[in-house]
Amino acid sequence: MKVFQHVTDIGDLRTALAEAAEVKRDRYQWQHLGRNKTALLIFFNNSLRTRLSTQKAAMNLGMNVIVLDVNQGAWKLETERGVIMDGDKSEHLLEAIPVMGSYCDIIGVRSFARFESRQDDYEEKILNQFIKYSGRPVFFMESATVHPLQAFADLITIEEHKQTTRPKVVMTWAPHPRALPQAVPNSFAEWMLAADVDFVITHPEGYELDSQFVKGARVEYDQMKAFEGADFIYAKNWSCPGVTRPEDYGKVLHDYHTMMDWCVSARQMAVTNDAAFLHCLPVRRNMIVTDDVIESPRSLVIPEAANREISAQVVLKRMLEAL
Ligand code: AN0
Ligand code: CP
């Protein structure tokens, strides 16, 4: 694997899930694979889970790991070509990327949507430059439009906890005070549509996700109706994807105080099939989900986060095998 971005990059999902289960049985059996190999993890944005789980996964494989927080101690980077660099940015991404590539064997990059231009975000302008100029395999640790390590961990968690062969999985929008990216819901939708589940998305009007990720998905605007009989509830906030009104891209469309009935509580969980609760974390309690739902025995948020180590290890293992 040279790039890990879309569900198609991991190939057959049954095989990937079997490999994840094998990793989980004994995660230290491939230490020889990573010997004298270096993973470089580059963060343009904050992280707790991605940073720790990916570092741990690389160490499980015997790799050396270097982590760089671009905004803490590195030079401020210019990303546009043609700019006269007389401002606060001391270095251009076009030099920084091949330099970073020269110190490692595999690169992971986190670079969120900037919400300055829908086109730049949806063209993956930053990550594509890493693919083009680093000379290394690149895995996405949440880019402008996707978070595949999260979606893979979510799928592993659903596979481990499902009680029917084809569970009903409902992804619901929930309120949040600040504009959040669409990467998590985009990838979750992409992965669920490729998996063997009955997938439904529910959100207020105006939050329609880009068709490249949700093509063929059922959208139900009535949240209570969507929750009926669900086996898994996947909550997430996202800002306006700008599909119907490009000028609204990256905006919070309504004052969140008026949207609080979308916060996942016992009221909605009551109409599900005793559904398990999932969220990628970090989560704002009593905005996205109530204390009692996230603390309930049906909440899987901690095992879901733990599976980030497993999804990252499968991806790194595949990349090491292909070096
Ligand atoms: C980020 C997001 O919504 O994309 C990261 C989630 C994994 N969340 C925040 O910025 C709070
Ligand atoms: N879920 C997730 O990616 O968490 P972090 O932002 O803490 O890495």
Short mmCIF file of C-alpha atoms and ligand atoms in Angstrom, two decimals:
data_model
loop_
_atom_site.label_atom_id
_atom_site.label_comp_id
_atom_site.label_asym_id
_atom_site.label_seq_id
_atom_site.Cartn_x
_atom_site.Cartn_y
_atom_site.Cartn_z
CA MET A 1 0.00 0.00 0.00
CA LYS A 2 1.46 3.34 -1.08
CA VAL A 3 -1.40 5.62 0.00
CA PHE A 4 -4.02 5.08 2.69
CA GLN A 5 -6.86 7.51 2.05
CA HIS A 6 -9.98 5.70 0.87
CA VAL A 7 -11.69 2.44 1.80
CA THR A 8 -10.60 1.05 -1.57
CA ASP A 9 -6.93 1.40 -0.53
CA ILE A 10 -7.32 -1.36 2.07
CA GLY A 11 -8.80 -3.80 -0.48
CA ASP A 12 -11.22 -6.52 0.58
CA LEU A 13 -12.80 -5.59 3.91
CA ARG A 14 -13.25 -9.20 5.11
CA THR A 15 -9.51 -9.74 4.66
CA ALA A 16 -8.70 -6.45 6.41
CA LEU A 17 -10.96 -7.32 9.36
CA ALA A 18 -9.40 -10.78 9.64
CA GLU A 19 -5.96 -9.15 9.65
CA ALA A 20 -7.11 -6.72 12.36
CA ALA A 21 -8.27 -9.66 14.49
CA GLU A 22 -4.89 -11.36 13.97
CA VAL A 23 -3.06 -8.18 15.02
CA LYS A 24 -5.23 -8.00 18.11
CA ARG A 25 -4.42 -11.62 19.07
CA ASP A 26 -0.68 -10.90 19.12
CA ARG A 27 0.36 -7.42 18.13
CA TYR A 28 4.09 -8.02 18.66
CA GLN A 29 4.64 -10.84 16.16
CA TRP A 30 5.93 -8.62 13.32
CA GLN A 31 8.71 -6.75 15.13
CA HIS A 32 11.17 -7.83 12.39
CA LEU A 33 9.13 -5.92 9.76
CA GLY A 34 9.84 -2.51 11.24
CA ARG A 35 13.48 -3.05 12.20
CA ASN A 36 15.53 0.00 11.14
CA LYS A 37 12.45 1.55 9.55
CA THR A 38 11.23 4.98 10.59
CA ALA A 39 7.69 6.35 10.68
CA LEU A 40 7.35 10.12 10.62
CA LEU A 41 4.07 11.48 11.98
CA ILE A 42 3.36 15.07 11.02
CA PHE A 43 0.66 17.04 12.81
CA PHE A 44 -0.67 20.36 11.54
CA ASN A 45 -3.51 20.05 14.11
CA ASN A 46 -4.10 18.81 17.65
CA SER A 47 -4.49 15.15 18.48
CA LEU A 48 -4.63 12.76 21.40
CA ARG A 49 -5.75 9.38 19.98
CA THR A 50 -4.15 9.55 16.53
CA ARG A 51 -0.80 10.61 17.91
CA LEU A 52 -0.66 7.97 20.66
CA SER A 53 -2.28 5.05 18.85
CA THR A 54 -0.27 5.45 15.66
CA GLN A 55 2.98 5.82 17.60
CA LYS A 56 2.10 2.70 19.59
CA ALA A 57 1.19 0.77 16.43
CA ALA A 58 4.54 1.66 14.85
CA MET A 59 6.39 0.58 17.99
CA ASN A 60 4.46 -2.72 18.05
CA LEU A 61 5.92 -3.35 14.58
CA GLY A 62 9.45 -2.59 15.78
CA MET A 63 9.66 0.78 13.99
CA ASN A 64 11.36 3.95 15.11
CA VAL A 65 8.97 6.89 15.32
CA ILE A 66 9.48 10.63 14.92
CA VAL A 67 6.59 12.97 15.68
CA LEU A 68 6.57 16.55 14.44
CA ASP A 69 4.09 19.20 15.56
CA VAL A 70 4.47 21.64 12.72
CA ASN A 71 2.98 24.51 14.72
CA GLN A 72 5.21 23.99 17.74
CA GLY A 73 8.84 24.67 16.99
CA ALA A 74 9.04 24.08 13.24
CA TRP A 75 9.22 26.94 10.73
CA LYS A 76 5.93 28.40 9.63
CA LEU A 77 5.19 26.88 6.24
CA GLU A 78 3.98 28.57 3.07
CA THR A 79 1.73 26.26 1.06
CA GLU A 80 0.98 28.38 -2.06
CA ARG A 81 3.29 28.49 -5.08
CA GLY A 82 4.16 31.90 -6.51
CA VAL A 83 3.89 33.79 -3.23
CA ILE A 84 6.62 36.38 -2.47
CA MET A 85 7.58 35.04 0.94
CA ASP A 86 8.07 38.34 2.80
CA GLY A 87 5.59 37.53 5.59
CA ASP A 88 5.82 35.34 8.68
CA LYS A 89 6.36 32.08 6.78
CA SER A 90 10.03 31.09 6.63
CA GLU A 91 9.88 27.88 4.62
CA HIS A 92 7.89 26.46 1.72
CA LEU A 93 6.10 23.14 1.86
CA LEU A 94 7.78 22.23 -1.44
CA GLU A 95 11.19 22.08 0.29
CA ALA A 96 9.90 20.87 3.65
CA ILE A 97 8.13 17.79 2.22
CA PRO A 98 11.10 16.16 0.43
CA VAL A 99 13.32 17.02 3.41
CA MET A 100 10.92 15.27 5.77
CA GLY A 101 10.72 12.35 3.35
CA SER A 102 14.50 11.96 3.46
CA TYR A 103 14.43 11.13 7.19
CA CYS A 104 11.86 8.33 7.12
CA ASP A 105 10.36 5.35 5.32
CA ILE A 106 6.65 6.03 5.84
CA ILE A 107 4.85 9.34 6.46
CA GLY A 108 1.56 9.98 8.25
CA VAL A 109 0.01 13.45 7.97
CA ARG A 110 -2.76 15.22 9.85
CA SER A 111 -3.94 18.39 8.11
CA PHE A 112 -7.57 19.40 8.69
CA ALA A 113 -9.86 21.33 6.39
CA ARG A 114 -8.96 25.01 6.52
CA PHE A 115 -12.43 26.20 5.44
CA GLU A 116 -10.82 28.93 3.31
CA SER A 117 -11.71 27.32 0.00
CA ARG A 118 -14.01 24.34 -0.51
CA GLN A 119 -12.14 23.49 -3.69
CA ASP A 120 -8.70 23.45 -2.00
CA ASP A 121 -10.05 21.30 0.84
CA TYR A 122 -11.92 18.84 -1.37
CA GLU A 123 -8.97 18.57 -3.78
CA GLU A 124 -6.79 17.59 -0.80
CA LYS A 125 -4.24 20.20 -1.77
CA ILE A 126 -1.91 19.60 1.21
CA LEU A 127 -1.98 15.78 1.38
CA ASN A 128 -1.60 15.45 -2.38
CA GLN A 129 1.64 17.42 -2.17
CA PHE A 130 2.95 14.93 0.40
CA ILE A 131 2.01 12.07 -1.94
CA LYS A 132 3.69 13.81 -4.87
CA TYR A 133 6.87 15.17 -3.28
CA SER A 134 7.78 13.05 -0.23
CA GLY A 135 8.86 9.95 -2.18
CA ARG A 136 7.33 7.86 0.63
CA PRO A 137 4.11 5.96 1.28
CA VAL A 138 1.65 8.39 2.87
CA PHE A 139 -1.19 7.56 5.21
CA PHE A 140 -3.90 10.07 6.12
CA MET A 141 -4.25 10.80 9.84
CA GLU A 142 -7.29 13.06 9.14
CA SER A 143 -7.01 15.24 6.12
CA ALA A 144 -9.32 17.96 4.80
CA THR A 145 -11.91 15.38 3.71
CA VAL A 146 -11.15 11.95 5.22
CA HIS A 147 -10.18 10.17 8.44
CA PRO A 148 -9.70 6.56 7.29
CA LEU A 149 -7.83 5.29 10.38
CA GLN A 150 -10.88 6.28 12.40
CA ALA A 151 -13.40 4.70 10.03
CA PHE A 152 -11.37 1.47 9.93
CA ALA A 153 -11.29 1.38 13.76
CA ASP A 154 -15.05 2.06 13.80
CA LEU A 155 -15.64 -0.85 11.42
CA ILE A 156 -13.49 -3.16 13.57
CA THR A 157 -15.52 -2.11 16.64
CA ILE A 158 -18.84 -2.77 14.89
CA GLU A 159 -17.58 -6.14 13.67
CA GLU A 160 -16.55 -7.10 17.22
CA HIS A 161 -19.83 -6.03 18.84
CA LYS A 162 -22.52 -6.75 16.26
CA GLN A 163 -25.21 -9.23 17.27
CA THR A 164 -26.78 -9.69 13.83
CA THR A 165 -25.06 -10.43 10.54
CA ARG A 166 -26.24 -7.13 8.99
CA PRO A 167 -26.69 -4.54 11.75
CA LYS A 168 -28.50 -1.23 11.30
CA VAL A 169 -25.94 1.55 11.71
CA VAL A 170 -27.18 5.13 12.06
CA MET A 171 -24.86 8.11 11.74
CA THR A 172 -26.41 11.18 13.33
CA TRP A 173 -25.40 14.82 13.20
CA ALA A 174 -25.34 16.45 16.66
CA PRO A 175 -24.88 20.06 17.77
CA HIS A 176 -21.51 21.69 18.47
CA PRO A 177 -20.57 25.30 19.21
CA ARG A 178 -17.75 25.49 16.64
CA ALA A 179 -17.38 24.56 12.99
CA LEU A 180 -15.95 21.05 12.63
CA PRO A 181 -14.65 19.32 9.50
CA GLN A 182 -16.54 16.70 7.46
CA ALA A 183 -13.65 14.23 7.41
CA VAL A 184 -14.99 11.87 10.06
CA PRO A 185 -18.56 11.57 8.68
CA ASN A 186 -17.23 11.38 5.08
CA SER A 187 -14.99 8.42 5.88
CA PHE A 188 -17.49 6.71 8.15
CA ALA A 189 -20.09 6.87 5.35
CA GLU A 190 -17.60 5.66 2.75
CA TRP A 191 -16.57 2.69 4.90
CA MET A 192 -20.10 1.76 6.00
CA LEU A 193 -21.34 1.79 2.41
CA ALA A 194 -18.55 -0.64 1.52
CA ALA A 195 -19.29 -2.87 4.54
CA ASP A 196 -22.13 -5.32 5.05
CA VAL A 197 -24.42 -3.08 7.16
CA ASP A 198 -27.78 -1.32 6.80
CA PHE A 199 -26.59 2.30 6.84
CA VAL A 200 -28.74 5.39 7.50
CA ILE A 201 -27.63 9.02 7.88
CA THR A 202 -29.68 11.61 9.76
CA HIS A 203 -28.99 15.35 9.92
CA PRO A 204 -30.84 18.66 9.70
CA GLU A 205 -31.41 20.03 6.20
CA GLY A 206 -28.37 21.87 4.83
CA TYR A 207 -25.78 19.40 6.20
CA GLU A 208 -25.88 17.05 3.16
CA LEU A 209 -22.48 15.38 2.72
CA ASP A 210 -20.58 15.29 -0.57
CA SER A 211 -21.89 12.64 -2.94
CA GLN A 212 -18.43 11.13 -3.51
CA PHE A 213 -18.72 9.76 0.06
CA VAL A 214 -22.46 9.17 0.55
CA LYS A 215 -23.63 8.08 -2.89
CA GLY A 216 -26.35 5.47 -2.38
CA ALA A 217 -26.77 6.12 1.36
CA ARG A 218 -30.25 6.53 2.84
CA VAL A 219 -30.78 9.96 4.40
CA GLU A 220 -33.62 10.39 6.92
CA TYR A 221 -34.17 13.96 8.13
CA ASP A 222 -36.33 12.83 11.07
CA GLN A 223 -33.80 11.77 13.71
CA MET A 224 -36.28 9.75 15.80
CA LYS A 225 -37.42 7.85 12.72
CA ALA A 226 -33.82 7.12 11.73
CA PHE A 227 -33.04 5.74 15.21
CA GLU A 228 -35.89 3.19 15.15
CA GLY A 229 -34.48 -0.31 15.47
CA ALA A 230 -30.85 0.83 15.20
CA ASP A 231 -28.09 -1.49 16.45
CA PHE A 232 -25.35 1.17 16.41
CA ILE A 233 -25.61 4.94 16.83
CA TYR A 234 -22.62 6.90 15.51
CA ALA A 235 -22.82 10.54 16.60
CA LYS A 236 -20.76 13.34 15.09
CA ASN A 237 -21.02 17.02 14.41
CA TRP A 238 -19.96 18.44 11.08
CA SER A 239 -20.17 21.90 9.57
CA CYS A 240 -21.98 22.66 6.32
CA PRO A 241 -20.35 20.70 3.47
CA GLY A 242 -21.55 23.34 0.99
CA VAL A 243 -23.12 20.84 -1.39
CA THR A 244 -26.32 22.75 -2.07
CA ARG A 245 -25.02 26.24 -1.15
CA PRO A 246 -21.24 26.49 -1.72
CA GLU A 247 -21.20 29.88 0.05
CA ASP A 248 -22.17 28.10 3.30
CA TYR A 249 -19.16 25.74 3.19
CA GLY A 250 -17.65 25.28 6.66
CA LYS A 251 -20.39 27.21 8.42
CA VAL A 252 -22.49 26.34 11.47
CA LEU A 253 -25.94 26.90 9.96
CA HIS A 254 -28.01 27.50 13.09
CA ASP A 255 -27.42 28.80 16.61
CA TYR A 256 -26.64 25.56 18.44
CA HIS A 257 -29.01 26.49 21.28
CA THR A 258 -31.89 25.92 18.86
CA MET A 259 -30.55 22.47 17.83
CA MET A 260 -30.14 20.86 21.24
CA ASP A 261 -32.89 18.28 20.59
CA TRP A 262 -30.36 16.61 18.23
CA CYS A 263 -28.08 15.86 21.24
CA VAL A 264 -28.16 12.07 21.65
CA SER A 265 -30.01 11.24 24.87
CA ALA A 266 -32.07 8.46 26.46
CA ARG A 267 -35.08 9.79 24.51
CA GLN A 268 -33.64 8.78 21.12
CA MET A 269 -31.83 5.67 22.42
CA ALA A 270 -35.19 4.34 23.70
CA VAL A 271 -36.46 3.67 20.16
CA THR A 272 -33.33 1.77 19.08
CA ASN A 273 -32.68 -1.96 19.32
CA ASP A 274 -30.71 -1.36 22.55
CA ALA A 275 -28.12 0.26 20.28
CA ALA A 276 -24.45 0.58 21.10
CA PHE A 277 -23.15 4.17 21.10
CA LEU A 278 -20.08 5.19 19.10
CA HIS A 279 -18.17 8.47 18.79
CA CYS A 280 -14.66 9.03 17.49
CA LEU A 281 -13.76 11.37 20.42
CA PRO A 282 -12.97 14.01 21.51
CA VAL A 283 -16.60 14.58 22.41
CA ARG A 284 -18.34 17.51 24.10
CA ARG A 285 -20.72 16.03 26.65
CA ASN A 286 -24.29 17.32 26.74
CA MET A 287 -23.77 18.87 23.28
CA ILE A 288 -23.24 15.73 21.19
CA VAL A 289 -24.34 13.13 23.76
CA THR A 290 -25.66 13.19 27.33
CA ASP A 291 -23.59 11.99 30.28
CA ASP A 292 -25.90 9.02 30.87
CA VAL A 293 -25.68 7.72 27.27
CA ILE A 294 -21.89 8.01 27.01
CA GLU A 295 -21.49 6.42 30.45
CA SER A 296 -24.01 3.63 29.80
CA PRO A 297 -22.89 0.00 29.40
CA ARG A 298 -23.89 0.34 25.69
CA SER A 299 -21.27 3.03 25.11
CA LEU A 300 -18.31 1.68 23.12
CA VAL A 301 -16.28 4.87 22.87
CA ILE A 302 -13.30 3.51 24.84
CA PRO A 303 -12.92 0.16 22.99
CA GLU A 304 -13.48 2.14 19.77
CA ALA A 305 -10.56 4.44 20.62
CA ALA A 306 -8.45 1.42 21.62
CA ASN A 307 -9.06 -0.04 18.16
CA ARG A 308 -7.24 2.94 16.66
CA GLU A 309 -4.02 1.14 17.59
CA ILE A 310 -5.23 -1.89 15.63
CA SER A 311 -6.33 -0.03 12.49
CA ALA A 312 -3.06 1.92 12.45
CA GLN A 313 -1.05 -1.27 12.86
CA VAL A 314 -2.77 -3.01 9.94
CA VAL A 315 -2.07 0.02 7.73
CA LEU A 316 1.58 0.36 8.79
CA LYS A 317 2.10 -3.38 8.43
CA ARG A 318 0.73 -3.31 4.87
CA MET A 319 2.97 -0.35 4.04
CA LEU A 320 6.06 -2.02 5.52
CA GLU A 321 5.34 -5.21 3.56
CA ALA A 322 5.20 -3.18 0.34
CA LEU A 323 8.42 -1.17 0.89
C1 AN0 B 1 -11.97 16.97 14.92
C2 AN0 B 1 -13.03 16.78 13.84
O1 AN0 B 1 -14.21 16.91 14.12
O2 AN0 B 1 -12.67 16.49 12.69
C3 AN0 B 1 -11.19 15.67 15.13
C4 AN0 B 1 -12.01 14.46 15.37
C5 AN0 B 1 -11.24 13.22 15.36
N1 AN0 B 1 -12.57 17.36 16.16
C6 AN0 B 1 -12.37 18.55 16.72
O3 AN0 B 1 -11.73 19.39 16.14
C7 AN0 B 1 -13.00 18.80 18.05
N1 CP B 2 -10.46 10.38 17.02
C1 CP B 2 -9.32 11.07 16.83
O1 CP B 2 -8.76 11.11 15.74
O2 CP B 2 -8.84 11.69 17.96
P1 CP B 2 -7.63 12.72 18.01
O3 CP B 2 -8.10 13.97 17.29
O4 CP B 2 -7.42 12.95 19.48
O5 CP B 2 -6.45 12.14 17.34
#
